Tab-separated table of C-alpha atoms and ligand atoms in Angstrom:
chain	number	residue	atom	x	y	z
B	1	UNK	CA	-17.666	1.661	-11.845
B	2	UNK	CA	-17.230	0.633	-15.508
B	3	UNK	CA	-13.890	0.141	-17.300
B	4	UNK	CA	-12.412	3.207	-18.984
B	5	UNK	CA	-9.143	4.168	-20.589
B	6	UNK	CA	-6.761	5.688	-18.065
B	7	UNK	CA	-3.963	8.121	-18.833
B	8	UNK	CA	-0.592	6.845	-17.660
B	9	UNK	CA	-0.475	9.510	-14.928
B	10	UNK	CA	-3.826	8.254	-13.606
B	11	UNK	CA	-2.709	4.644	-13.086
B	12	UNK	CA	-2.291	3.889	-9.396
B	13	UNK	CA	0.292	1.396	-8.137
B	14	UNK	CA	-1.160	-1.094	-5.655
B	15	UNK	CA	1.751	-0.344	-3.322
B	16	UNK	CA	0.626	3.328	-3.261
B	17	UNK	CA	-2.512	2.283	-1.356
B	18	UNK	CA	-0.377	0.855	1.424
B	19	UNK	CA	1.891	3.922	1.449
B	20	UNK	CA	-1.105	6.308	1.453
B	21	UNK	CA	-2.725	4.394	4.271
B	22	UNK	CA	0.459	4.646	6.340
B	23	UNK	CA	1.045	8.333	5.560
B	24	UNK	CA	-0.262	10.365	2.574
B	25	UNK	CA	2.951	12.401	2.478
B	26	UNK	CA	4.999	9.191	2.234
B	27	UNK	CA	2.840	8.136	-0.733
B	28	UNK	CA	3.520	11.368	-2.672
B	29	UNK	CA	7.233	11.367	-1.812
B	30	UNK	CA	7.607	7.822	-3.138
B	31	UNK	CA	5.238	7.876	-6.109
B	32	UNK	CA	5.789	11.407	-7.438
B	33	UNK	CA	9.095	12.599	-6.092
B	34	UNK	CA	10.591	9.080	-6.370
B	35	UNK	CA	12.172	9.435	-2.930
B	36	UNK	CA	13.003	6.081	-1.442
B	37	UNK	CA	15.578	6.155	1.282
B	38	UNK	CA	16.603	2.815	2.709
B	39	UNK	CA	16.454	2.055	6.364
B	40	UNK	CA	16.454	-1.089	8.434
B	41	UNK	CA	12.775	-1.683	7.672
B	42	UNK	CA	13.043	-1.368	3.893
B	43	UNK	CA	16.207	-3.490	3.851
B	44	UNK	CA	14.453	-6.200	5.847
B	45	UNK	CA	11.528	-5.942	3.458
B	46	UNK	CA	13.839	-6.392	0.483
B	47	UNK	CA	15.401	-9.485	2.040
B	48	UNK	CA	11.955	-10.989	2.566
B	49	UNK	CA	10.917	-10.125	-0.997
B	50	UNK	CA	14.090	-11.416	-2.669
B	51	UNK	CA	12.651	-14.844	-3.399
B	52	UNK	CA	9.141	-13.672	-4.295
B	53	UNK	CA	10.569	-11.049	-6.680
B	54	UNK	CA	11.736	-13.769	-9.041
B	55	UNK	CA	8.946	-15.052	-11.322
B	56	UNK	CA	8.524	-18.799	-11.014
B	57	UNK	CA	5.841	-21.408	-10.980
B	58	UNK	CA	5.739	-24.632	-8.995
B	59	UNK	CA	3.335	-27.178	-7.552
B	60	UNK	CA	3.434	-27.435	-3.747
B	61	UNK	CA	1.267	-30.133	-2.131
B	62	UNK	CA	-0.992	-30.156	-5.204
B	63	UNK	CA	-1.401	-26.340	-5.226
B	64	UNK	CA	-0.068	-24.303	-8.169
B	65	UNK	CA	2.074	-21.475	-6.781
B	66	UNK	CA	2.989	-18.497	-8.988
B	67	UNK	CA	5.498	-15.902	-7.782
B	68	UNK	CA	5.916	-12.232	-8.820
B	69	UNK	CA	2.623	-12.139	-10.725
B	70	UNK	CA	1.889	-8.900	-12.691
B	71	UNK	CA	-1.546	-7.483	-11.843
B	72	UNK	CA	-3.900	-4.902	-13.294
B	73	UNK	CA	-7.476	-3.732	-13.086
B	74	UNK	CA	-8.838	-1.724	-15.998
B	75	UNK	CA	-11.930	-0.976	-13.963
B	76	UNK	CA	-10.034	0.759	-11.144
B	77	UNK	CA	-6.943	1.843	-13.110
B	78	UNK	CA	-4.693	-0.175	-10.811
B	79	UNK	CA	-1.380	-1.872	-11.588
B	80	UNK	CA	1.091	-3.833	-9.474
B	81	UNK	CA	2.422	-7.240	-8.649
B	82	UNK	CA	1.529	-10.042	-6.250
B	83	UNK	CA	4.327	-11.687	-4.276
B	84	UNK	CA	2.602	-15.069	-4.516
B	85	UNK	CA	-0.666	-16.326	-5.972
B	86	UNK	CA	-1.755	-19.838	-5.067
B	87	UNK	CA	-4.388	-21.542	-7.190
B	88	UNK	CA	-6.736	-23.671	-5.119
B	89	UNK	CA	-8.472	-25.456	-7.971
B	90	UNK	CA	-9.113	-22.486	-10.243
B	91	UNK	CA	-9.579	-19.977	-7.426
B	92	UNK	CA	-6.656	-17.549	-6.981
B	93	UNK	CA	-5.456	-16.918	-3.406
B	94	UNK	CA	-3.002	-13.982	-3.103
B	95	UNK	CA	-0.322	-14.092	-0.395
B	96	UNK	CA	1.626	-10.942	0.498
B	97	UNK	CA	4.937	-11.311	2.327
B	98	UNK	CA	5.747	-8.911	5.174
B	99	UNK	CA	8.713	-8.601	7.460
B	100	UNK	CA	8.036	-7.975	11.147
B	101	UNK	CA	5.650	-9.659	13.574
B	102	UNK	CA	2.051	-10.691	12.928
B	103	UNK	CA	-0.186	-7.619	13.133
B	104	UNK	CA	-3.504	-6.305	11.923
B	105	UNK	CA	-3.107	-3.236	9.777
B	106	UNK	CA	-5.527	-1.635	7.386
B	107	UNK	CA	-2.752	-0.842	4.903
B	108	UNK	CA	-1.823	-4.524	4.512
B	109	UNK	CA	-5.478	-5.465	3.993
B	110	UNK	CA	-6.027	-2.722	1.405
B	111	UNK	CA	-3.010	-3.852	-0.583
B	112	UNK	CA	-4.064	-7.504	-0.516
B	113	UNK	CA	-7.704	-6.742	-1.382
B	114	UNK	CA	-6.537	-4.592	-4.320
B	115	UNK	CA	-4.563	-7.611	-5.556
B	116	UNK	CA	-7.695	-9.754	-5.244
B	117	UNK	CA	-9.775	-7.247	-7.239
B	118	UNK	CA	-7.166	-7.346	-10.016
B	119	UNK	CA	-7.048	-11.160	-9.977
B	120	UNK	CA	-10.843	-11.362	-10.237
B	121	UNK	CA	-10.844	-9.104	-13.269
B	122	UNK	CA	-7.920	-10.938	-14.901
B	123	UNK	CA	-9.128	-14.515	-14.279
B	124	UNK	CA	-12.907	-13.929	-14.113
B	125	UNK	CA	-12.932	-16.082	-10.968
B	126	UNK	CA	-14.095	-14.982	-7.526
B	127	UNK	CA	-11.296	-14.266	-5.040
B	128	UNK	CA	-12.951	-14.321	-1.621
B	129	UNK	CA	-9.839	-14.406	0.587
B	130	UNK	CA	-6.049	-14.226	0.737
B	131	UNK	CA	-3.328	-14.034	3.376
B	132	UNK	CA	-0.565	-11.865	4.786
B	133	UNK	CA	2.519	-13.969	5.562
B	134	UNK	CA	4.654	-12.599	8.392
B	135	UNK	CA	8.227	-13.625	7.839
B	136	UNK	CA	9.465	-13.254	11.430
B	137	UNK	CA	6.708	-15.399	12.960
B	138	UNK	CA	6.400	-17.625	9.835
B	139	UNK	CA	2.629	-17.333	10.231
B	140	UNK	CA	-0.209	-16.341	7.975
B	141	UNK	CA	-3.106	-14.058	8.762
B	142	UNK	CA	-6.062	-14.722	6.496
B	143	UNK	CA	-7.955	-11.702	5.137
B	144	UNK	CA	-11.565	-11.971	3.924
B	145	UNK	CA	-12.390	-9.543	1.130
B	146	UNK	CA	-15.681	-8.180	2.438
B	147	UNK	CA	-17.839	-5.730	0.453
B	148	UNK	CA	-16.815	-3.010	2.936
B	149	UNK	CA	-13.087	-3.675	2.336
B	150	UNK	CA	-13.629	-3.668	-1.453
B	151	UNK	CA	-15.479	-0.344	-1.236
B	152	UNK	CA	-12.653	1.040	0.884
B	153	UNK	CA	-10.105	0.003	-1.771
B	154	UNK	CA	-12.104	1.790	-4.514
B	155	UNK	CA	-12.419	4.884	-2.325
B	156	UNK	CA	-8.696	4.956	-1.488
B	157	UNK	CA	-7.742	4.459	-5.159
B	158	UNK	CA	-9.823	7.549	-6.034
B	159	UNK	CA	-8.200	9.592	-3.260
B	160	UNK	CA	-4.668	8.488	-4.156
B	161	UNK	CA	-5.246	9.203	-7.862
B	162	UNK	CA	-6.548	12.711	-7.108
B	163	UNK	CA	-3.511	13.432	-4.931
B	164	UNK	CA	-0.975	12.057	-7.429
B	165	UNK	CA	-2.555	13.800	-10.431
B	166	UNK	CA	-2.706	17.126	-8.561
B	167	UNK	CA	0.880	16.540	-7.315
B	168	UNK	CA	0.011	17.989	-3.912
B	169	UNK	CA	2.442	17.193	-1.099
B	170	UNK	CA	0.474	16.765	2.139
B	171	UNK	CA	1.955	18.143	5.386
B	172	UNK	CA	3.947	15.751	7.599
B	173	UNK	CA	1.990	13.769	10.164
B	174	UNK	CA	4.923	14.258	12.556
B	175	UNK	CA	3.849	11.505	14.967
B	176	UNK	CA	4.964	8.019	16.034
B	177	UNK	CA	4.716	6.767	12.425
B	178	UNK	CA	7.766	8.853	11.532
B	179	UNK	CA	10.032	6.784	13.813
B	180	UNK	CA	9.658	3.734	11.550
B	181	UNK	CA	9.490	5.607	8.253
B	182	UNK	CA	12.362	5.280	5.781
B	183	UNK	CA	11.819	8.830	4.515
B	184	UNK	CA	12.416	10.880	7.668
B	185	UNK	CA	15.583	12.501	6.288
B	186	UNK	CA	13.954	13.517	3.020
B	187	UNK	CA	10.697	14.490	4.707
B	188	UNK	CA	12.023	16.334	7.793
B	189	UNK	CA	8.720	15.910	9.648
B	190	UNK	CA	9.692	17.760	12.819
B	191	UNK	CA	11.325	20.757	11.073
B	192	UNK	CA	8.512	21.162	8.517
B	193	UNK	CA	5.885	20.411	11.145
B	194	UNK	CA	7.327	23.065	13.472
B	195	UNK	CA	7.497	25.592	10.614
B	196	UNK	CA	3.837	24.977	9.836
B	197	UNK	CA	2.901	25.262	13.497
B	198	UNK	CA	4.851	28.550	13.756
B	199	UNK	CA	3.181	29.890	10.585
B	200	UNK	CA	-0.215	29.005	12.012
B	201	UNK	CA	0.678	30.777	15.278
B	202	UNK	CA	1.758	33.922	13.424
B	203	UNK	CA	-1.461	33.842	11.376
B	204	UNK	CA	-3.629	33.681	14.472
B	205	UNK	CA	-1.507	35.804	16.837
B	206	UNK	CA	-2.980	39.160	15.919
B	207	UNK	CA	-6.514	38.090	15.132
B	208	UNK	CA	-8.739	40.212	17.373
B	209	UNK	CA	-11.898	38.321	18.243
B	210	UNK	CA	-15.177	39.955	17.201
B	211	UNK	CA	-16.998	41.432	20.207
B	212	UNK	CA	-19.916	39.208	21.129
Y	1	SF4	S1	8.579	10.906	8.098
Y	1	SF4	FE1	6.496	10.946	8.944
Y	1	SF4	S2	5.430	12.566	7.827
Y	1	SF4	FE2	7.287	12.075	6.691
Y	1	SF4	S3	6.640	10.613	5.159
Y	1	SF4	FE3	7.365	9.440	6.924
Y	1	SF4	S4	5.572	9.048	8.208
Y	1	SF4	FE4	5.034	10.657	6.743
């Protein structure tokens, strides 16, 4: 994919990849309808991000550490910010801070790999790996940016852009994800989900099967 000029409405926030991966409806509610209700999870997230939200630069054990680094990729039409970028020699190493226990989740990996793709374009240096830092366990999980993960990022960016440009609101997933979602009140997954199920029932109730 070569670089091109993107309209403002086509630019995709890196955080939208994570939201889309968790729930496409959540992504549209946050990035188009600007709905962002707070719950315990978002408040914890904010507490974890408080320090990394303040731009600063320091040397820790010989490694240059930059916080709150603006990111962009003209090639993918991506914009965002890295919590922390360490420079090991000249090689950038993004670190994303997460509240909650250590876990393996595609949405975290997509977000981190998108940061790496931006850093490669901005610095013209390879970025082969980065890490997710889990605040509660104080441990890092290293992520290797494989060709498959990079392709997945490009694919998800295309899907998210199409959804945001078309301004389509996907139906609620109405499953266990909703229990931890900060948008349940705005989204009403069970009410909307039940309405859609009822509409589907009504549509199919009087369909007389063709004789075989
Ligand atoms: S409440 Fe459920 S369906 Fe609604 S945005 Fe959150 S995860 Fe998605």
